[in-house]
Coordinates of C-alpha atoms (C1' of nucleotides) in Angstrom, one line a residue:
Chain A
M1 CA -121.7 77.9 40.5
E2 CA -121.2 78.5 36.9
Q3 CA -121.1 81.5 34.6
R4 CA -122.1 85.0 35.5
R5 CA -124.9 85.8 33.0
A6 CA -127.3 83.0 33.8
D7 CA -126.7 83.6 37.4
N8 CA -127.6 87.3 37.2
I9 CA -130.6 86.5 35.1
A10 CA -131.8 83.9 37.6
E11 CA -131.4 86.4 40.4
A12 CA -133.3 89.0 38.5
L13 CA -136.2 86.7 37.7
E14 CA -136.2 85.4 41.3
E15 CA -136.6 89.0 42.5
R16 CA -139.5 89.6 40.1
I17 CA -141.2 86.4 41.2
F18 CA -140.7 87.3 44.9
N19 CA -142.1 90.8 44.6
G20 CA -145.0 89.7 42.6
T21 CA -144.2 91.2 39.2
Y22 CA -145.1 87.8 37.7
P23 CA -148.4 86.4 39.0
N24 CA -148.7 82.7 39.8
G25 CA -149.0 80.5 36.7
E26 CA -147.5 83.1 34.4
R27 CA -145.6 81.6 31.5
L28 CA -142.1 83.0 31.2
D29 CA -141.5 83.7 27.5
E30 CA -138.0 82.7 26.5
V31 CA -137.6 85.0 23.5
R32 CA -139.3 88.0 25.1
L33 CA -137.1 87.8 28.2
A34 CA -134.0 87.0 26.1
E35 CA -134.3 90.3 24.2
Q36 CA -135.3 92.1 27.4
F37 CA -132.0 91.0 29.0
G38 CA -130.2 91.4 25.7
V39 CA -129.0 87.8 25.6
S40 CA -129.8 84.7 23.6
R41 CA -132.2 82.0 24.8
T42 CA -129.4 79.7 26.0
P43 CA -128.5 81.6 29.2
L44 CA -132.2 82.1 29.9
R45 CA -132.9 78.4 29.8
E46 CA -130.0 77.8 32.2
A47 CA -131.6 80.4 34.5
F48 CA -134.9 78.6 34.3
Q49 CA -133.3 75.3 35.4
R50 CA -131.9 77.0 38.5
L51 CA -135.2 78.5 39.4
A52 CA -136.9 75.2 38.8
L53 CA -134.6 73.4 41.2
S54 CA -135.3 76.0 43.9
G55 CA -139.0 75.5 43.3
L56 CA -139.9 79.0 42.0
V57 CA -140.9 77.9 38.5
E58 CA -142.2 74.7 37.1
L59 CA -140.7 73.4 33.9
I60 CA -143.2 71.5 31.8
P61 CA -141.7 69.5 29.0
R62 CA -142.4 71.0 25.6
R63 CA -144.6 73.7 27.2
G64 CA -142.2 76.1 28.9
A65 CA -141.5 77.6 32.3
F66 CA -144.4 78.7 34.6
V67 CA -144.0 80.6 37.8
R68 CA -145.1 78.6 40.7
Q69 CA -146.0 80.5 43.9
P70 CA -146.6 78.1 46.8
G71 CA -150.2 78.0 48.0
P72 CA -151.3 78.5 51.6
I73 CA -151.1 74.8 52.4
E74 CA -147.6 74.3 51.1
L75 CA -146.5 77.5 52.8
M76 CA -147.8 76.2 56.2
E77 CA -145.9 73.0 55.5
M78 CA -142.7 74.9 54.7
F79 CA -143.1 76.9 57.9
E80 CA -143.5 73.7 59.9
V81 CA -140.3 72.3 58.4
M82 CA -138.5 75.6 59.0
S83 CA -139.5 75.6 62.7
E84 CA -138.2 72.0 63.1
L85 CA -134.9 72.8 61.3
E86 CA -134.4 75.9 63.6
A87 CA -135.2 73.7 66.6
I88 CA -132.5 71.3 65.6
C89 CA -130.0 74.1 65.0
G90 CA -130.9 75.4 68.4
R91 CA -130.5 72.1 70.2
L92 CA -127.1 71.5 68.6
A93 CA -126.0 75.1 69.0
A94 CA -126.8 75.1 72.7
R95 CA -124.0 72.6 73.3
R96 CA -121.4 74.0 70.9
I97 CA -122.0 77.8 70.8
T98 CA -119.0 80.1 71.4
E99 CA -118.9 83.2 73.6
E100 CA -118.1 85.2 70.5
A101 CA -121.2 83.9 68.7
L102 CA -123.3 84.7 71.8
A103 CA -122.0 88.2 71.7
E104 CA -123.0 88.5 68.0
L105 CA -126.5 87.3 68.8
R106 CA -126.8 90.0 71.5
D107 CA -125.4 92.6 69.2
A108 CA -127.9 91.6 66.4
N109 CA -130.7 91.8 69.0
S110 CA -129.9 95.2 70.2
K111 CA -129.6 96.5 66.6
C112 CA -133.0 94.9 66.0
K113 CA -134.5 96.7 68.9
A114 CA -133.0 100.0 67.6
A115 CA -134.5 99.3 64.2
V116 CA -137.9 98.7 65.8
A117 CA -137.7 102.0 67.7
A118 CA -136.7 103.8 64.5
N119 CA -139.4 101.9 62.5
D120 CA -136.7 100.9 60.1
T121 CA -138.1 97.6 58.8
D122 CA -135.3 96.9 56.3
R123 CA -132.7 97.2 59.0
Y124 CA -134.8 95.0 61.2
Y125 CA -134.9 92.2 58.6
T126 CA -131.2 92.4 58.0
E127 CA -130.3 92.0 61.7
N128 CA -133.0 89.4 62.2
E129 CA -131.5 87.4 59.4
R130 CA -128.0 87.7 60.9
F131 CA -129.4 86.5 64.2
H132 CA -130.8 83.3 62.7
R133 CA -127.8 82.7 60.5
V134 CA -125.5 82.7 63.5
I135 CA -127.6 80.0 65.1
Y136 CA -127.5 77.9 61.9
R137 CA -123.8 78.3 61.8
Q138 CA -123.4 77.4 65.5
S139 CA -125.2 74.1 65.0
G140 CA -121.7 73.0 63.9
N141 CA -123.3 71.1 61.1
G142 CA -122.5 72.7 57.7
F143 CA -125.0 70.7 55.8
L144 CA -127.8 71.6 58.2
E145 CA -126.7 75.3 58.0
Q146 CA -127.0 75.3 54.3
E147 CA -130.4 73.6 54.3
A148 CA -131.7 76.0 56.9
A149 CA -130.4 79.0 55.1
K150 CA -132.0 77.8 51.8
L151 CA -135.4 77.4 53.3
H152 CA -135.1 80.7 55.2
K153 CA -134.4 82.5 52.0
R154 CA -137.3 80.9 50.3
L155 CA -139.7 81.9 53.1
K156 CA -138.3 85.4 53.3
P157 CA -141.0 87.2 51.3
F158 CA -143.7 85.6 53.3
R159 CA -142.2 86.1 56.7
R160 CA -142.2 89.8 55.9
Q161 CA -146.0 90.0 55.6
Q162 CA -146.6 88.5 59.0
L163 CA -144.7 91.2 60.8
R164 CA -147.4 93.7 60.1
F165 CA -149.4 92.3 63.0
R166 CA -149.6 94.9 65.7
G167 CA -147.2 94.0 68.5
R168 CA -145.6 91.2 66.7
M169 CA -142.2 92.9 66.4
G170 CA -142.0 93.4 70.2
Q171 CA -143.1 89.9 70.9
S172 CA -140.6 88.6 68.4
M173 CA -137.8 90.5 70.2
A174 CA -138.8 89.0 73.5
E175 CA -138.6 85.6 71.9
H176 CA -135.1 86.4 70.6
E177 CA -134.0 87.2 74.1
A178 CA -135.4 83.9 75.4
I179 CA -133.5 82.1 72.7
V180 CA -130.2 83.8 73.7
A181 CA -130.9 83.0 77.3
A182 CA -131.5 79.3 76.6
L183 CA -128.4 79.1 74.4
S184 CA -126.1 80.8 76.9
A185 CA -127.4 78.5 79.6
G186 CA -126.5 75.6 77.4
D187 CA -130.1 74.3 77.8
S188 CA -130.4 72.2 74.6
D189 CA -134.1 71.2 74.9
R190 CA -135.3 74.6 75.9
A191 CA -133.3 76.3 73.1
G192 CA -134.9 73.9 70.6
Q193 CA -138.4 74.4 72.0
V194 CA -138.2 78.2 72.1
L195 CA -136.8 78.4 68.5
R196 CA -139.5 76.0 67.3
D197 CA -142.3 78.1 68.8
H198 CA -140.7 81.3 67.5
V199 CA -140.8 80.2 63.9
A200 CA -144.1 78.2 64.2
V201 CA -145.9 81.3 65.4
Q202 CA -144.8 83.1 62.2
G203 CA -146.5 80.3 60.3
E204 CA -149.6 80.7 62.3
K205 CA -149.6 84.5 62.0
F206 CA -149.2 84.0 58.3
H207 CA -152.1 81.6 58.2
H208 CA -154.3 84.1 60.0
L209 CA -153.3 86.8 57.6
M210 CA -154.2 84.6 54.6
A211 CA -157.5 83.8 56.2
S212 CA -158.3 87.4 56.9
L213 CA -157.3 88.4 53.3
K214 CA -159.6 85.7 52.0
S215 CA -162.6 86.6 54.1
A216 CA -162.0 90.3 53.2
A217 CA -162.2 89.4 49.5
E218 CA -165.5 87.6 49.9
Chain B
M1 CA -139.4 68.5 34.9
E2 CA -138.4 69.3 31.3
Q3 CA -137.3 67.3 28.3
R4 CA -136.5 63.7 28.2
R5 CA -132.9 63.6 26.9
A6 CA -131.2 65.8 29.5
D7 CA -133.2 64.0 32.2
N8 CA -132.0 60.6 31.0
I9 CA -128.4 61.8 30.8
A10 CA -128.6 63.3 34.3
E11 CA -129.8 60.0 35.6
A12 CA -127.1 58.0 33.8
L13 CA -124.4 60.3 35.1
E14 CA -125.9 60.1 38.6
E15 CA -125.8 56.4 38.4
R16 CA -122.1 56.4 37.4
I17 CA -121.2 58.8 40.1
F18 CA -123.0 56.7 42.7
N19 CA -121.4 53.5 41.7
G20 CA -118.0 55.1 41.7
T21 CA -117.3 54.9 37.9
Y22 CA -116.1 58.5 38.2
P23 CA -113.8 59.2 41.1
N24 CA -114.0 62.2 43.2
G25 CA -112.7 65.4 41.6
E26 CA -113.0 63.9 38.1
R27 CA -113.7 66.5 35.5
L28 CA -116.7 65.6 33.3
D29 CA -115.7 66.4 29.7
E30 CA -118.6 67.8 27.8
V31 CA -117.5 66.8 24.3
R32 CA -116.4 63.3 25.2
L33 CA -119.6 62.6 27.1
A34 CA -121.6 64.3 24.3
E35 CA -120.4 61.9 21.7
Q36 CA -120.6 59.0 24.2
F37 CA -124.3 59.7 24.6
G38 CA -124.7 60.6 20.9
V39 CA -126.0 64.1 21.6
S40 CA -124.7 67.6 21.4
R41 CA -123.2 69.6 24.3
T42 CA -126.4 71.4 25.0
P43 CA -128.4 68.6 26.7
L44 CA -125.3 67.6 28.6
R45 CA -124.9 71.1 30.1
E46 CA -128.5 71.0 31.2
A47 CA -127.8 67.6 32.9
F48 CA -124.8 69.1 34.6
Q49 CA -127.0 71.8 36.1
R50 CA -129.3 69.4 37.6
L51 CA -126.6 67.3 39.1
A52 CA -125.0 70.5 40.5
L53 CA -128.3 71.5 42.2
S54 CA -128.5 68.1 43.8
G55 CA -124.9 68.4 44.9
L56 CA -123.3 65.6 43.0
V57 CA -121.1 67.8 40.8
E58 CA -119.6 71.2 41.3
L59 CA -119.8 73.7 38.4
I60 CA -116.8 76.0 38.4
P61 CA -117.2 78.9 36.1
R62 CA -115.1 78.7 33.0
R63 CA -113.6 75.5 34.3
G64 CA -116.2 72.8 33.9
A65 CA -118.1 70.2 35.9
F66 CA -116.3 68.2 38.6
V67 CA -117.8 65.2 40.5
R68 CA -118.0 66.0 44.1
Q69 CA -118.3 63.0 46.4
P70 CA -119.1 64.2 50.0
G71 CA -116.3 63.6 52.4
P72 CA -116.7 61.7 55.7
I73 CA -117.5 64.8 57.7
E74 CA -120.1 66.0 55.3
L75 CA -121.6 62.5 55.2
M76 CA -121.9 62.4 59.0
E77 CA -123.6 65.8 58.8
M78 CA -126.0 64.5 56.3
F79 CA -126.8 61.4 58.3
E80 CA -127.4 63.7 61.3
V81 CA -129.9 65.8 59.4
M82 CA -131.5 62.7 58.0
S83 CA -132.1 61.2 61.4
E84 CA -133.7 64.5 62.6
L85 CA -135.9 64.6 59.5
E86 CA -137.0 61.1 60.1
A87 CA -137.7 61.9 63.7
I88 CA -139.9 64.7 62.7
C89 CA -141.8 62.5 60.2
G90 CA -142.2 60.0 63.0
R91 CA -143.5 62.5 65.5
L92 CA -146.1 63.9 63.1
A93 CA -147.0 60.5 61.7
A94 CA -147.7 59.0 65.1
R95 CA -150.7 61.4 65.4
R96 CA -152.0 61.1 61.8
I97 CA -151.2 57.6 60.6
T98 CA -154.0 55.5 59.1
E99 CA -154.6 51.8 59.7
E100 CA -154.0 51.2 56.1
A101 CA -150.5 52.7 56.3
L102 CA -149.7 50.7 59.4
A103 CA -150.7 47.6 57.5
E104 CA -148.3 48.6 54.7
L105 CA -145.5 49.1 57.2
R106 CA -146.1 45.6 58.6
D107 CA -146.2 44.2 55.1
A108 CA -142.9 45.9 54.1
N109 CA -141.4 44.6 57.3
S110 CA -142.3 41.0 56.8
K111 CA -141.0 41.2 53.2
C112 CA -137.8 42.7 54.5
K113 CA -137.5 39.7 56.9
A114 CA -138.0 37.3 54.0
A115 CA -135.4 39.1 52.0
V116 CA -132.9 38.8 54.9
A117 CA -133.6 35.1 55.2
A118 CA -133.1 34.7 51.4
N119 CA -130.0 36.9 51.5
D120 CA -131.7 39.0 48.8
T121 CA -130.1 42.4 49.5
D122 CA -131.7 44.2 46.5
R123 CA -135.1 43.1 47.7
Y124 CA -134.3 44.2 51.2
Y125 CA -133.4 47.7 50.0
T126 CA -136.6 48.0 48.0
E127 CA -138.8 47.1 50.9
N128 CA -136.7 49.1 53.4
E129 CA -137.2 52.2 51.2
R130 CA -140.9 51.5 51.0
F131 CA -141.1 51.4 54.8
H132 CA -139.4 54.7 55.2
R133 CA -141.4 56.4 52.4
V134 CA -144.7 55.4 54.0
I135 CA -143.6 57.2 57.2
Y136 CA -142.6 60.3 55.2
R137 CA -145.9 60.3 53.5
Q138 CA -147.8 59.8 56.8
S139 CA -146.2 62.9 58.3
G140 CA -149.0 64.6 56.4
N141 CA -146.6 67.3 55.3
G142 CA -146.0 67.1 51.6
F143 CA -143.0 69.4 51.7
L144 CA -141.3 67.5 54.5
E145 CA -142.0 64.3 52.6
Q146 CA -140.2 65.6 49.5
E147 CA -137.2 66.8 51.4
A148 CA -136.9 63.6 53.4
A149 CA -137.1 61.5 50.2
K150 CA -134.5 63.7 48.5
L151 CA -132.0 63.3 51.2
H152 CA -132.8 59.6 51.6
K153 CA -132.0 59.1 47.9
R154 CA -128.7 61.0 48.2
L155 CA -127.6 58.9 51.1
K156 CA -128.7 55.6 49.5
P157 CA -125.3 54.5 48.1
F158 CA -123.7 55.1 51.5
R159 CA -126.4 53.4 53.6
R160 CA -125.8 50.3 51.5
Q161 CA -122.2 50.0 52.7
Q162 CA -123.1 50.0 56.4
L163 CA -125.4 47.0 56.2
R164 CA -122.4 44.7 55.7
F165 CA -121.7 44.8 59.4
R166 CA -122.5 41.4 60.8
G167 CA -125.8 41.3 62.6
R168 CA -126.8 44.8 61.4
M169 CA -129.7 43.6 59.3
G170 CA -131.3 41.7 62.2
Q171 CA -130.8 44.7 64.5
S172 CA -132.3 47.0 61.8
M173 CA -135.4 44.8 61.6
A174 CA -135.9 44.9 65.3
E175 CA -135.7 48.7 65.2
H176 CA -138.3 48.7 62.4
E177 CA -140.7 46.7 64.6
A178 CA -140.1 49.2 67.5
I179 CA -141.0 52.0 65.1
V180 CA -144.2 50.3 64.1
A181 CA -145.1 49.7 67.7
A182 CA -144.6 53.3 68.6
L183 CA -146.6 54.6 65.6
S184 CA -149.5 52.2 66.2
A185 CA -149.6 53.2 69.9
G186 CA -149.7 56.9 68.7
D187 CA -146.7 57.6 70.9
S188 CA -145.4 60.7 69.2
D189 CA -142.2 61.2 71.2
R190 CA -141.2 57.6 71.2
A191 CA -141.7 57.2 67.5
G192 CA -139.5 60.2 66.9
Q193 CA -136.8 59.0 69.3
V194 CA -136.8 55.4 67.8
L195 CA -136.6 56.7 64.3
R196 CA -133.8 59.2 65.1
D197 CA -131.7 56.4 66.7
H198 CA -132.5 54.0 63.9
V199 CA -131.0 56.4 61.3
A200 CA -128.3 57.9 63.6
V201 CA -126.9 54.4 64.1
Q202 CA -126.5 54.1 60.4
G203 CA -124.4 57.2 60.4
E204 CA -122.2 55.8 63.2
K205 CA -121.8 52.5 61.5
F206 CA -120.8 54.2 58.4
H207 CA -118.3 56.3 60.4
H208 CA -116.8 53.1 61.8
L209 CA -116.6 51.6 58.4
M210 CA -114.7 54.7 57.1
A211 CA -112.3 54.6 60.0
S212 CA -111.6 50.9 59.5
L213 CA -111.1 51.4 55.8
K214 CA -108.7 54.2 56.6
S215 CA -106.7 52.3 59.1
A216 CA -106.5 49.3 56.8
A217 CA -105.1 51.5 54.1
E218 CA -102.2 52.7 56.3
Chain C
dC1 C1' -81.3 75.6 35.3
dT2 C1' -85.3 78.4 36.7
dG3 C1' -88.8 81.6 36.0
dT4 C1' -91.5 84.4 33.0
dA5 C1' -93.7 85.9 28.8
dT6 C1' -96.0 84.7 24.8
dA7 C1' -97.9 81.8 21.1
dG8 C1' -100.9 77.9 20.4
dT9 C1' -104.4 74.7 21.8
dT10 C1' -108.2 73.3 24.3
dT11 C1' -112.5 74.1 26.5
dT12 C1' -116.2 76.8 28.1
dG13 C1' -120.0 80.3 27.3
dT14 C1' -123.1 82.3 24.0
dA15 C1' -125.5 83.0 19.7
dT16 C1' -127.8 81.3 15.9
dA17 C1' -129.8 77.9 12.9
dC18 C1' -132.8 74.0 12.4
dA19 C1' -136.1 70.3 13.6
dA20 C1' -140.0 68.7 16.1
dA21 C1' -143.9 69.4 18.8
dA22 C1' -147.7 72.1 20.5
dA23 C1' -151.0 75.9 19.9
dA24 C1' -153.8 78.7 17.1
dG25 C1' -156.3 79.6 13.2
dT26 C1' -158.9 78.2 9.0
dT27 C1' -161.8 75.6 6.2
dG28 C1' -165.3 72.4 5.3
dA29 C1' -168.9 69.1 6.5
dC30 C1' -173.0 68.2 9.0
Chain D
dG1 C1' -174.0 77.4 14.0
dT2 C1' -170.9 73.8 15.8
dC3 C1' -167.5 70.5 15.6
dA4 C1' -163.7 68.3 13.5
dA5 C1' -159.7 67.8 10.5
dC6 C1' -156.1 70.1 8.3
dT7 C1' -152.9 73.9 7.8
dT8 C1' -150.2 77.7 9.6
dT9 C1' -147.8 79.8 13.2
dT10 C1' -145.5 79.8 17.4
dT11 C1' -142.5 77.8 20.7
dT12 C1' -139.5 74.5 22.6
dG13 C1' -135.5 71.2 22.2
dT14 C1' -131.1 70.2 19.9
dA15 C1' -127.2 70.9 17.0
dT16 C1' -123.7 73.7 15.4
dA17 C1' -120.8 77.7 14.9
dC18 C1' -118.3 81.3 16.9
dA19 C1' -116.0 84.1 20.6
dA20 C1' -113.6 84.4 24.9
dA21 C1' -111.3 82.6 28.6
dA22 C1' -108.1 79.2 30.6
dC23 C1' -104.6 75.9 30.1
dT24 C1' -100.2 74.2 27.9
dA25 C1' -95.9 74.4 25.9
dT26 C1' -92.2 76.6 24.1
dA27 C1' -88.7 80.1 23.8
dC28 C1' -86.0 83.4 25.9
dA29 C1' -83.9 86.1 29.7
dG30 C1' -81.5 86.0 34.0

DNA sequence: CTGTATAGTTTTGTATACAAAAAAGTTGAC
DNA sequence: GTCAACTTTTTTGTATACAAAACTATACAG
């Protein structure tokens, strides 16, 4: 992309929005953040634009930048699209996947299992992401790969929540193995179906989590 | 989004890139364009950022902004993704579509036909776009609707080319009717299938066009 | 004649200054 | 005491000025 400073600032702000430092609807003060980062307003405004295009902040003309956390409905919608994108990747990958990539999928899976055993969640996420990225790549469609990766990244902080469900990690691992099986068999439809369900269930779990949090708050 | 000026400039530049005023790889000169639009470099740089995020220009650090027309391979990839997105919209819409929306689809179709008869291509595109937008909307998934509309817009200038094929307009209209039939029957899978093919064939036609242009040039 | 180093020019990235619009605060009328 | 109009303050949008990096061209060595 472009220069280094605005990029770093955008990343830093993104991180803060993801981890909840800034609550939803918070206005991002240009001058305050500018002196916080030790730069002028110009690079900050460029960073805002990037965040706006990836949907993390809303830029209201002559008002400023406001953080925009997606609500439960939008999140469900995003999970639905994600599951369909993964299904497409899977369908395409089943026909084109290389032996090398299949080996990498198995490797990522075994490392995932090790991470589950060691209760190392960070390690789990890293390998899980590698698993999915390989499938995006093996779709053989670079544009699709990019779009899938973009949405994957955007949903990352929410996907994390849903893994707290008891037994979900184990179930997820079983699904991963079914995915590898379908891909190595070259079964296009089944690979798509299994991947769709694998991601869709994440959305559902997330939905349950939201509902239980809401009812607990009442 | 944000202010008015950068937005207008982004739109104007987008238009110029679409209609081929700027060839691929052309560097967009900040100062030259700034005086051309009668503004300073600041709004122009903001416009560049927007164009970069929608993929029309590439921003190389300390080098500048370069227009980036997608090559034939990338275009085919984009058409492939578009056809899948439309298929998803169709599958979802078949279950949820309202009578009102079905009526609008039929209306758009008949106006399309009239435009074909009158050889009014602009009118044809307008109504065609309305047709597809209704389906995106009726998917009931706002996020999906946005993403589909975004990609639709990006492919617009290329879709136009492909309609020059003799008989393509008539065939396209027949496909539209098949889509409406599947949707009004509530046949989810068939709606998805028909929509996928309808868009995929556009990609293929485009591919043929590119190939014939290339061979003609040799 | 070719390749490299260096001086000069152009162009981008950033800071600051200024103008216009929105928000906040104040005064006054009812 | 409440509401409205006006003034003040804050904040955004834009222009300009300056610094740093990249490109160009020229001179010089081999």
